[in-house]
Short mmCIF file of C-alpha atoms in Angstrom, two decimals:
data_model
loop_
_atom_site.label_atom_id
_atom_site.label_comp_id
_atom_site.label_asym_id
_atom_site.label_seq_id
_atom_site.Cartn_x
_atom_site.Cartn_y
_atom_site.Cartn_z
CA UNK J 27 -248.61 -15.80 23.65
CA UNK J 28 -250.70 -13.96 21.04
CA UNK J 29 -248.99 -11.05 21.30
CA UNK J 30 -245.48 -13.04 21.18
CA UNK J 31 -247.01 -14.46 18.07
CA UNK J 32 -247.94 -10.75 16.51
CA UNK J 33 -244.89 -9.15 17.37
CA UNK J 34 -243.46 -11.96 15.56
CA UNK J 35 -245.49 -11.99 12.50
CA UNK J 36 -244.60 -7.99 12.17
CA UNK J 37 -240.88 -8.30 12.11
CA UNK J 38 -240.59 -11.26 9.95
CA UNK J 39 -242.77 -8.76 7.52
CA UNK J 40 -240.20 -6.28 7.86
CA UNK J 41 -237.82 -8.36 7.27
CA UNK J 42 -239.02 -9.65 4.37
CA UNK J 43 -239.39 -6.15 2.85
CA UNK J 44 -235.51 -5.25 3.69
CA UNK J 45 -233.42 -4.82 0.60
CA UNK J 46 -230.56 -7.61 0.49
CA UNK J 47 -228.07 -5.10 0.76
CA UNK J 48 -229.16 -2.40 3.44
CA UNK J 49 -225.60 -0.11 3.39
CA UNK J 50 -224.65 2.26 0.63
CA UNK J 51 -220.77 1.90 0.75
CA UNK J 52 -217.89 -0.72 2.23
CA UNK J 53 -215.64 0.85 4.14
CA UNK J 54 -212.04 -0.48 3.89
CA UNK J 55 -213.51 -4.17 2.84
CA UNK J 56 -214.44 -6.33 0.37
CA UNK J 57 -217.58 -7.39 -0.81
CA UNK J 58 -217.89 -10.89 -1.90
CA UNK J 59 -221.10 -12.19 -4.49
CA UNK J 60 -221.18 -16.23 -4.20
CA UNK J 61 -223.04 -18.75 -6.73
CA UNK J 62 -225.86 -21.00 -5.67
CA UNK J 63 -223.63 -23.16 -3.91
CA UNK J 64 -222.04 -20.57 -2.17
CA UNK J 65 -218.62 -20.66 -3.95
CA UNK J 66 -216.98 -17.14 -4.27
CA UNK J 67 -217.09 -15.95 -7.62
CA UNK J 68 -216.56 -12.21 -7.33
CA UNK J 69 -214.92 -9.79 -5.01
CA UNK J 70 -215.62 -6.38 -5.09
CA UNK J 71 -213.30 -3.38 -3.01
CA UNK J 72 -210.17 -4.36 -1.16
CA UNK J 73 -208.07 -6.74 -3.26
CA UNK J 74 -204.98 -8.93 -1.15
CA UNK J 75 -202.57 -6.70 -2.77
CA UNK J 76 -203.88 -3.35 -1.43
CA UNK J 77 -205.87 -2.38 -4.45
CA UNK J 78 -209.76 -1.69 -5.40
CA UNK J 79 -211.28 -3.76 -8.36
CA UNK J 80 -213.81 -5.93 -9.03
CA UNK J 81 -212.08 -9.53 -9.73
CA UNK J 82 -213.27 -12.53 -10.81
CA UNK J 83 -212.60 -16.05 -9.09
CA UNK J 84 -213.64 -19.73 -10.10
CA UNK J 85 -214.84 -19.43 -13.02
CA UNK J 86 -216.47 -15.96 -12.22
CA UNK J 87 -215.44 -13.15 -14.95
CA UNK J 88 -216.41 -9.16 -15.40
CA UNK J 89 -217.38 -8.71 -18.83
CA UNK J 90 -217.31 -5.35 -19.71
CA UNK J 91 -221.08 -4.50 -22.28
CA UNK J 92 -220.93 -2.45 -24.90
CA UNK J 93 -221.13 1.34 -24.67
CA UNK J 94 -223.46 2.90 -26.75
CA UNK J 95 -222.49 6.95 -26.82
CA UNK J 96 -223.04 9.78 -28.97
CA UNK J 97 -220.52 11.03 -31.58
CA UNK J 98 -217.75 13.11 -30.09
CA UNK J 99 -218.64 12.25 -25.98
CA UNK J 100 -215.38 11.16 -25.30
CA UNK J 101 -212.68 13.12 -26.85
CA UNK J 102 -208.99 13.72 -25.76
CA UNK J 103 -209.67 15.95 -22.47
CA UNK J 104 -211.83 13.10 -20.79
CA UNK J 105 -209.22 10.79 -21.18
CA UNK J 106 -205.75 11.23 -19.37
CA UNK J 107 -202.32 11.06 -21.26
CA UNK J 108 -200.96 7.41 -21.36
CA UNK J 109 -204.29 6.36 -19.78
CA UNK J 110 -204.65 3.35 -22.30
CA UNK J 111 -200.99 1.75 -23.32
CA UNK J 112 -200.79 -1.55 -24.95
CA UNK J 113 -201.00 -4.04 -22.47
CA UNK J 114 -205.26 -2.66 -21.72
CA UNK J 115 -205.59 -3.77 -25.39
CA UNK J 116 -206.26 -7.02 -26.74
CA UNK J 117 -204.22 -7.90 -29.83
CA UNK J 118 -206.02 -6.98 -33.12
CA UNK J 119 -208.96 -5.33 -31.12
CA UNK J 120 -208.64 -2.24 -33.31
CA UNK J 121 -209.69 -3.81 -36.51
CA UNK J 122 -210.94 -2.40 -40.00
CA UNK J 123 -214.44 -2.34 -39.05
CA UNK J 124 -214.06 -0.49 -36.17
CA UNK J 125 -212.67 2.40 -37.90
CA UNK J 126 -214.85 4.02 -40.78
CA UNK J 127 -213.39 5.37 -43.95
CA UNK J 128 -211.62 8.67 -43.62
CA UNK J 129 -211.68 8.73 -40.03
CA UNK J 130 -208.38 8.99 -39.43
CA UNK J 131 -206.68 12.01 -41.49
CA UNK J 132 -203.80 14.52 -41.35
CA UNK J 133 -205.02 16.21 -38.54
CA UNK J 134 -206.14 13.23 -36.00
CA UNK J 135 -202.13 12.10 -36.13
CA UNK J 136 -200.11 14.03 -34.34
CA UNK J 137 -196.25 14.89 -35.26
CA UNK J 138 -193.95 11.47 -35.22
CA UNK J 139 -196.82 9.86 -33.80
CA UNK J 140 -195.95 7.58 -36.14
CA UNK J 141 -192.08 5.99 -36.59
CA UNK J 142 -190.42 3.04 -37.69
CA UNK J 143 -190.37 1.53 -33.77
CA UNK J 144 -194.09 1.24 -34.16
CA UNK J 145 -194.23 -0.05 -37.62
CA UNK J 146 -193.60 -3.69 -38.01
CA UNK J 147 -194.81 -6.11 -40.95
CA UNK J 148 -196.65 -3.65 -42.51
CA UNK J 149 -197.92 -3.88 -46.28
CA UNK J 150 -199.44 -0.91 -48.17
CA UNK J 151 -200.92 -1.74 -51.08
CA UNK J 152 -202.19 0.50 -53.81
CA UNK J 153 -201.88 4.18 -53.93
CA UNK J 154 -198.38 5.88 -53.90
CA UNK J 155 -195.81 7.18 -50.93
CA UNK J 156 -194.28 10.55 -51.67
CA UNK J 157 -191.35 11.36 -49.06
CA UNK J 158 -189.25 14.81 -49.24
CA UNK J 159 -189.81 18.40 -49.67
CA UNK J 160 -190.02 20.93 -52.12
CA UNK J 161 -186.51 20.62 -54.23
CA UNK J 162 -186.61 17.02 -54.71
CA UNK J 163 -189.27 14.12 -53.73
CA UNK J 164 -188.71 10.17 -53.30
CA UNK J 165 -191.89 8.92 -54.89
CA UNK J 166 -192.61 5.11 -54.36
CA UNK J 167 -195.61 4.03 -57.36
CA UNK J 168 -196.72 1.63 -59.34
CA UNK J 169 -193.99 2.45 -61.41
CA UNK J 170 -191.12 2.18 -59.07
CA UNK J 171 -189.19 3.90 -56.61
CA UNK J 172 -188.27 7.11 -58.51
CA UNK J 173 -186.62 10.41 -58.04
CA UNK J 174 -188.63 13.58 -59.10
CA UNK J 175 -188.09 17.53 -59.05
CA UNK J 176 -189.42 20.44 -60.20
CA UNK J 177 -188.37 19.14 -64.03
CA UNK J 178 -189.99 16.02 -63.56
CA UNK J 179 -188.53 12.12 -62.68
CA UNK J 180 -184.85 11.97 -63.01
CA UNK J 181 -184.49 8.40 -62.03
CA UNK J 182 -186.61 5.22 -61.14
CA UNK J 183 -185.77 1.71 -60.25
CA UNK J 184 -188.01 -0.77 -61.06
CA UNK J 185 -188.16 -4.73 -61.09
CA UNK J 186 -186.37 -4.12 -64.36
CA UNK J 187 -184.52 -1.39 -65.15
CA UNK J 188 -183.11 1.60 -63.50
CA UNK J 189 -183.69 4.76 -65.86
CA UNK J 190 -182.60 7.80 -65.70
CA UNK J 191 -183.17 11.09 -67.37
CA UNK J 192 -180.96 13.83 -67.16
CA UNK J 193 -183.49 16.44 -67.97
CA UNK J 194 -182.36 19.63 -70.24
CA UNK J 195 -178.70 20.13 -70.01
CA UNK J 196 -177.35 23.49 -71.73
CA UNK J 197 -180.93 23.68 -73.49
CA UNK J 198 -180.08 20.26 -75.43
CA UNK J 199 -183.19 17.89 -75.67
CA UNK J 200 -182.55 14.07 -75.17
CA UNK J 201 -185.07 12.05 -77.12
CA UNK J 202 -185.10 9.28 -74.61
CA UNK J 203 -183.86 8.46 -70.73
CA UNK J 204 -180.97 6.81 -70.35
CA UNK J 205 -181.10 3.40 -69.01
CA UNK J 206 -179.73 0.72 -67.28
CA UNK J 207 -181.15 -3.04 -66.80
CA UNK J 208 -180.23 -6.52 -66.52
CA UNK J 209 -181.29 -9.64 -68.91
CA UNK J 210 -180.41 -13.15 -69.47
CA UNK J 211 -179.53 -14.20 -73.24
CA UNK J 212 -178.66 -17.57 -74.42
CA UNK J 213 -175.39 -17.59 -76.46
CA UNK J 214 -173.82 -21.08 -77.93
CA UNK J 215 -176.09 -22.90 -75.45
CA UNK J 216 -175.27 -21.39 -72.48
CA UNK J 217 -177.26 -18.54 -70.71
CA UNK J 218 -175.11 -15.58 -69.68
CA UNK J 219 -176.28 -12.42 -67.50
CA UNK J 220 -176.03 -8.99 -69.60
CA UNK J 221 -176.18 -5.71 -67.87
CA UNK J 222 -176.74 -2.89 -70.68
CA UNK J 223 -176.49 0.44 -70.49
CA UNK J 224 -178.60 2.22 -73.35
CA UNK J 225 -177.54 6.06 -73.23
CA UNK J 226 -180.02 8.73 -74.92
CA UNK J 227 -178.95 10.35 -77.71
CA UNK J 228 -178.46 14.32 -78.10
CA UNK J 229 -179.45 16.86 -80.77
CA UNK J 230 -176.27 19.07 -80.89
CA UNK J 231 -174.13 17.67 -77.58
CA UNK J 232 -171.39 16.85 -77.47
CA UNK J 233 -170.02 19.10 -80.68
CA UNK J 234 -167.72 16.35 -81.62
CA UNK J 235 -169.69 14.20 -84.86
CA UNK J 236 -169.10 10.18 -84.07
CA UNK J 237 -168.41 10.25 -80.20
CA UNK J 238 -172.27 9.50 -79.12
CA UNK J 239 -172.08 6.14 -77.77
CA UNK J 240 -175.85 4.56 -77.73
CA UNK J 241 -174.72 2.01 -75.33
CA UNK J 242 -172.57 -0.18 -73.30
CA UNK J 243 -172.85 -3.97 -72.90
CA UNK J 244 -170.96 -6.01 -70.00
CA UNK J 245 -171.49 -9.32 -71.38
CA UNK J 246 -170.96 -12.94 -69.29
CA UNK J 247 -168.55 -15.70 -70.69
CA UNK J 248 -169.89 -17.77 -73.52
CA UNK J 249 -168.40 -20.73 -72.44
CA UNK J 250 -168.31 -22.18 -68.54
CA UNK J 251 -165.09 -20.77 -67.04
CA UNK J 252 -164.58 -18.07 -69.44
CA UNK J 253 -163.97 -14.57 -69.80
CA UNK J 254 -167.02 -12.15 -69.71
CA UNK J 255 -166.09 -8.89 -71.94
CA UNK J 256 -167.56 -5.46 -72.41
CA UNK J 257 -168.98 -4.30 -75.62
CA UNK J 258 -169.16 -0.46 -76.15
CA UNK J 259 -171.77 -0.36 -79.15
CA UNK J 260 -171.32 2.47 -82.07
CA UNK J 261 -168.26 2.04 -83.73
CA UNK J 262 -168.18 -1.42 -81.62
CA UNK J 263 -165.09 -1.18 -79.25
CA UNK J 264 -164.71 -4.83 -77.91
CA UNK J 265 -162.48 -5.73 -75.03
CA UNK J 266 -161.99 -9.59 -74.29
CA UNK J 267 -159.95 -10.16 -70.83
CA UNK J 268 -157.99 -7.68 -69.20
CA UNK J 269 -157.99 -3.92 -70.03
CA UNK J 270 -156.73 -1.32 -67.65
CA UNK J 271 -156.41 2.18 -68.71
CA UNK J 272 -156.02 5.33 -66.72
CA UNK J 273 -156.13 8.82 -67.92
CA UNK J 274 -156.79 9.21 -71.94
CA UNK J 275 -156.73 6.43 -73.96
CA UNK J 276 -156.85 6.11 -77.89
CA UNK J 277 -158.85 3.55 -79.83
CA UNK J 278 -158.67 3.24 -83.62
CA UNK J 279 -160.22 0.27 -85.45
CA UNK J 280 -161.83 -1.46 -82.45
CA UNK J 281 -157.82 -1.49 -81.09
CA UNK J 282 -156.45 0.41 -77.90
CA UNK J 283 -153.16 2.46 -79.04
CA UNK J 284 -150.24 3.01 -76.73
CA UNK J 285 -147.57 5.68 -76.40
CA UNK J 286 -145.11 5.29 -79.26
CA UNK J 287 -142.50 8.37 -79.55
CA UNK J 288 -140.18 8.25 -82.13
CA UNK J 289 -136.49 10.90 -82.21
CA UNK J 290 -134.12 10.93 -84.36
CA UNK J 291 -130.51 12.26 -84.47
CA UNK J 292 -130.28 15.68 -84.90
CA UNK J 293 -126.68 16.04 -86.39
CA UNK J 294 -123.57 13.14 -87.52
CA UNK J 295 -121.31 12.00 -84.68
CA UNK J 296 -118.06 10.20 -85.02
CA UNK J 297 -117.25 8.21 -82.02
CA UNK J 298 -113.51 8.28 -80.66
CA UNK J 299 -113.98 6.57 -77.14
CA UNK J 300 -114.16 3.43 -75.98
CA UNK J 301 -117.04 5.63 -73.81
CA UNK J 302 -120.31 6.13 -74.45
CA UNK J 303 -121.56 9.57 -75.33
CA UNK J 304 -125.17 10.40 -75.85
CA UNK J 305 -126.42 11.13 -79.49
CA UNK J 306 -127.57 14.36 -79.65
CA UNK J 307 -131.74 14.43 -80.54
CA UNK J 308 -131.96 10.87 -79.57
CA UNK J 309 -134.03 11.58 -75.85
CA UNK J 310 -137.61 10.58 -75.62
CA UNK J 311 -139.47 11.25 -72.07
CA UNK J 312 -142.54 9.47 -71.03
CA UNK J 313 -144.43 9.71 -68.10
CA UNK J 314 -146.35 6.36 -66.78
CA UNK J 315 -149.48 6.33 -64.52
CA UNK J 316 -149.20 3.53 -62.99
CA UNK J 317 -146.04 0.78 -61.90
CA UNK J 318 -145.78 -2.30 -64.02
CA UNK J 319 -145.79 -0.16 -67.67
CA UNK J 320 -144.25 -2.78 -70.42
CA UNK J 321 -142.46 -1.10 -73.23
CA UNK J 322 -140.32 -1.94 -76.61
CA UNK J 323 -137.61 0.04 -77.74
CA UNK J 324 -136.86 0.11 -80.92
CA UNK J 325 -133.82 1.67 -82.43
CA UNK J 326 -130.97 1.87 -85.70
CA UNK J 327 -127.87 2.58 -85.97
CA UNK J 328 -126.88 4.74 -89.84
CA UNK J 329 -122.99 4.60 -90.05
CA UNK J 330 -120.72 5.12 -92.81
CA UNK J 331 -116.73 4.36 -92.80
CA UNK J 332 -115.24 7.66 -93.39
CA UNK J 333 -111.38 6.50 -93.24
CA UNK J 334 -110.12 3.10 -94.61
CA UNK J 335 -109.81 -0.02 -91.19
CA UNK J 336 -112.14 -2.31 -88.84
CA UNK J 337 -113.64 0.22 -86.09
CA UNK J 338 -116.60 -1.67 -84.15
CA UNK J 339 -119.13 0.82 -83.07
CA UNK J 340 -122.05 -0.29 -81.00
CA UNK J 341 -125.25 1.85 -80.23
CA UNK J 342 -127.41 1.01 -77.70
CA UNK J 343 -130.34 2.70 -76.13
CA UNK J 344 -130.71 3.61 -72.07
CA UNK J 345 -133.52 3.89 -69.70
CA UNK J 346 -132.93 5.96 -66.79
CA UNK J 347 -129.63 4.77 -65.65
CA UNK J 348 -129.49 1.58 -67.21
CA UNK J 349 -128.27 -0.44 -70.20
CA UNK J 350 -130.72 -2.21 -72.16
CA UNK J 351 -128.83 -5.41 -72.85
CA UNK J 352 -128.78 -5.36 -76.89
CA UNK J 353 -126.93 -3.29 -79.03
CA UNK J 354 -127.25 -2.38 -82.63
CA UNK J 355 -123.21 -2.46 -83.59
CA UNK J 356 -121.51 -2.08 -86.80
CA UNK J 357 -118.37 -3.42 -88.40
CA UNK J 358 -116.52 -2.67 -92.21
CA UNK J 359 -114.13 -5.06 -91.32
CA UNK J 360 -111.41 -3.36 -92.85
CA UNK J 361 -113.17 -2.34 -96.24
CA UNK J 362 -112.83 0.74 -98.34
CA UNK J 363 -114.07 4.13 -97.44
CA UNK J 364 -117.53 5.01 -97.81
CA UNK J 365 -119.31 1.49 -96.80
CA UNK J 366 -122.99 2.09 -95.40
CA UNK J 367 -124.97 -0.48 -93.15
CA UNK J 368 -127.87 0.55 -91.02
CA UNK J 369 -128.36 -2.19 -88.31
CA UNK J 370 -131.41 -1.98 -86.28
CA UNK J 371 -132.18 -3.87 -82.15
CA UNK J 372 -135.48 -3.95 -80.35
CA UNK J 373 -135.92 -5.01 -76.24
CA UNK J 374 -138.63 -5.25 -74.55
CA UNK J 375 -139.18 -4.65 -70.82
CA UNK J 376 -140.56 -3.16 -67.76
CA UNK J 377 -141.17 0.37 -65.95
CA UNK J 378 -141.54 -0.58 -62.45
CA UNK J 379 -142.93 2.26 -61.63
CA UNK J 380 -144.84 4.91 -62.35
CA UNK J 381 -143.97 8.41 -62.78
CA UNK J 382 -141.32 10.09 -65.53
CA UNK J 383 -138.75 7.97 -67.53
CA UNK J 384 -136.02 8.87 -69.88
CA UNK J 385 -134.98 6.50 -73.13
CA UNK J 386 -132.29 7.61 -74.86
CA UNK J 387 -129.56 6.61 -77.34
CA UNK J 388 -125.70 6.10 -76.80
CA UNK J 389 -122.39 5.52 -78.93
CA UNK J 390 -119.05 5.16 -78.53
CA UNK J 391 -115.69 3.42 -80.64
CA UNK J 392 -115.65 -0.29 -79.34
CA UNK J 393 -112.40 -1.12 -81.04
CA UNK J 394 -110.22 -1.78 -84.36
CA UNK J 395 -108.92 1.11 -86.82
CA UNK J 396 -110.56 3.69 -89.14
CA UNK J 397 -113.22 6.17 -88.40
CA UNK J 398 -116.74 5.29 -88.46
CA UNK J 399 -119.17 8.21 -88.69
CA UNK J 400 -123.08 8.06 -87.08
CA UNK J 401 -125.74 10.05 -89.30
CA UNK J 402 -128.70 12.01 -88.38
CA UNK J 403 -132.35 10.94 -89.51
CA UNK J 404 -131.73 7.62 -89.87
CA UNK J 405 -130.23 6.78 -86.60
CA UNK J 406 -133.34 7.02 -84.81
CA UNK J 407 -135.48 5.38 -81.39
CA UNK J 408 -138.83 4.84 -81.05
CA UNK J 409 -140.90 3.66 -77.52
CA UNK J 410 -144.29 1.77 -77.36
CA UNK J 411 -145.49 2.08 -73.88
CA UNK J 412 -148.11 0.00 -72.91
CA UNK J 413 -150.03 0.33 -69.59
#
């Protein structure tokens, strides 16, 4: 019994002095750590779905401590490609104060590392973005987003204005950038939107003295429901409602002009036909730019009774093919030779469309005796085309 009680005595020494954990590795299992009341709170190996980890369960968690390593330990060959992707990091656990100033530069970014997939809600502040290459650079500043080149900034848009300069044309200096900008003015009461555009002016371009324009005004209604008008300022060209001009267009005293031809007969004729025959000089062509022209013709008639009766002769002008549907006529009714009347007629009308037109005069011996003879010069047509 005393040895019993020895050999007893030795192993529960031994047993005592065991460590806890008396293998080195698990093979193909799980090891499983328990709390004081022996619930499961870790497992560490084989997981349930095939793969090693060390896993957490009620209320048991692996918290990962700091790691404190030198400068430059882990760099880009100890850690695989793709080996951390989004879903390993927490949102916002790259922060400010993680990185210090200057750490990341040119050279720690790789090409398109950086694209507008991976940008979202972002706000730079301060500083300037410069985009482009050598030629010409999109510079976004304090000033604006602007446009520069080798000559300097040619354009900017900023919360007020958009200016532009157009540099050194032909070796002429402009003494200031043009400009364009928006404002809100209060006329009669009522506040109207202006958008101006302020144009620089030049020392020796164009040639022509008087044609520098120092700006252009597009001005809102004065009154609610009303017309807004343009303003070119200078010589002060104002256009209330509707003005539509292609190609050249004249104005003189703040007015737009219009075509207005004038021809006169070139030599007498003395109608003998109840027919009309065309009066020789009396053709005017005019070419419209667009359908819907509206002219007035204007036109007389000189005639002077060179034998003794009552001949009625009517003039009256054509367009194209067509009739206008006045006539300047004359009648001696049966007086002496060597009356004299010169009647004049006007119409107004049409082109519907655009393109080359003919106006012309015609004449011809309506009816009733003597001989009734049409002079030059004062038998005459004039057109005012207006388009």
């Amino acid at each position: 019994m005393a040895r019993e009680i020895a050999d007893m005595r030795r192993r529960l020494t031994a047993l005592e002095r065991t460590a806890r954990l008396p293998r080195s590795s698990i093979d193909g299992g799980a090891l499983t750590v328990t709390d004081t009341d022996g619930t499961p709170v870790l497992t560490v190996g084989a997981q349930d779905d095939g793969s090693y980890a060390v896993t957490g369960a009620n209320g048991g968690q692996v918290v990962a401590t700091a790691l404190d390593l030198p400068a430059g330990s882990i760099t880009e060959t100890e850690i695989a490609n793709d080996s951390i992707s989004t879903p390993k990091l927490r949102a916002n656990a790259v922060t400010t104060d993680k990185i210090e100033a200057g750490a990341i530069t040119a050279d720690k970014i790789s090409a398109d590392a950086i694209d507008g997939r991976t940008i979202t809600g972002v706000e730079i502040v301060g500083g300037s973005i410069t985009a482009g290459g050598a030629g010409q650079t999109v510079l976004l500043d304090d000033d604006g987003v602007g446009v520069t080149g080798s000559g300097g900034r040619y354009a900017t848009l900023s919360q007020t204005a958009l200016n532009l300069n157009a540099g050194n044309p032909d070796g002429h200096s402009f003494s200031n950038e043009a400009k364009l900008f928006a404002e809100i003015i209060n006329s009669n009461g009522i506040d109207k939107a202006i958008l101006r555009l302020i144009s620089p002016s030049v020392d020796g371009w164009p040639a022509v003295p008087g044609s520098r324009i120092s700006g252009v005004n597009l001005y809102g209604s004065d009154a609610a429901g009303g017309l807004p008008y343009v303003a070119l300022i200078g010589d002060r060209t104002e256009v209330l409602g509707k003005l539509s001009v292609n190609g050249d267009a004249t104005f003189a005293n703040g007015k737009l002009g219009a075509q207005w031809p004038t021809a006169e007969v070139t030599s007498p004729v003395t109608p003998t036909s109840t027919t009309f025959v065309d009066l020789p000089g009396a053709t005017i062509p005019v070419t419209t730019t667009r359908p819907g022209a509206r002219y007035l013709a204007l036109w007389t008639l000189d005639g002077d009774l060179t034998a003794t009766g009552a001949a009625t002769v009517p003039v009256r002008c054509m367009v194209g093919a067509t009739a206008l549907g006045r006539q300047a006529i004359i009648n001696f009714s049966n007086v002496a030779v060597g009356a004299r009347a010169t009647p004049a007629q006007f119409m107004p009308g049409v082109l519907a469309t655009a393109g080359d037109h003919v106006f012309k005069l015609q004449a011809a011996r309506a009816s009733g005796t003597g001989t009734v003879r049409i002079n030059a010069v004062h038998t005459a047509l004039t057109v005012i085309i207006f388009e």
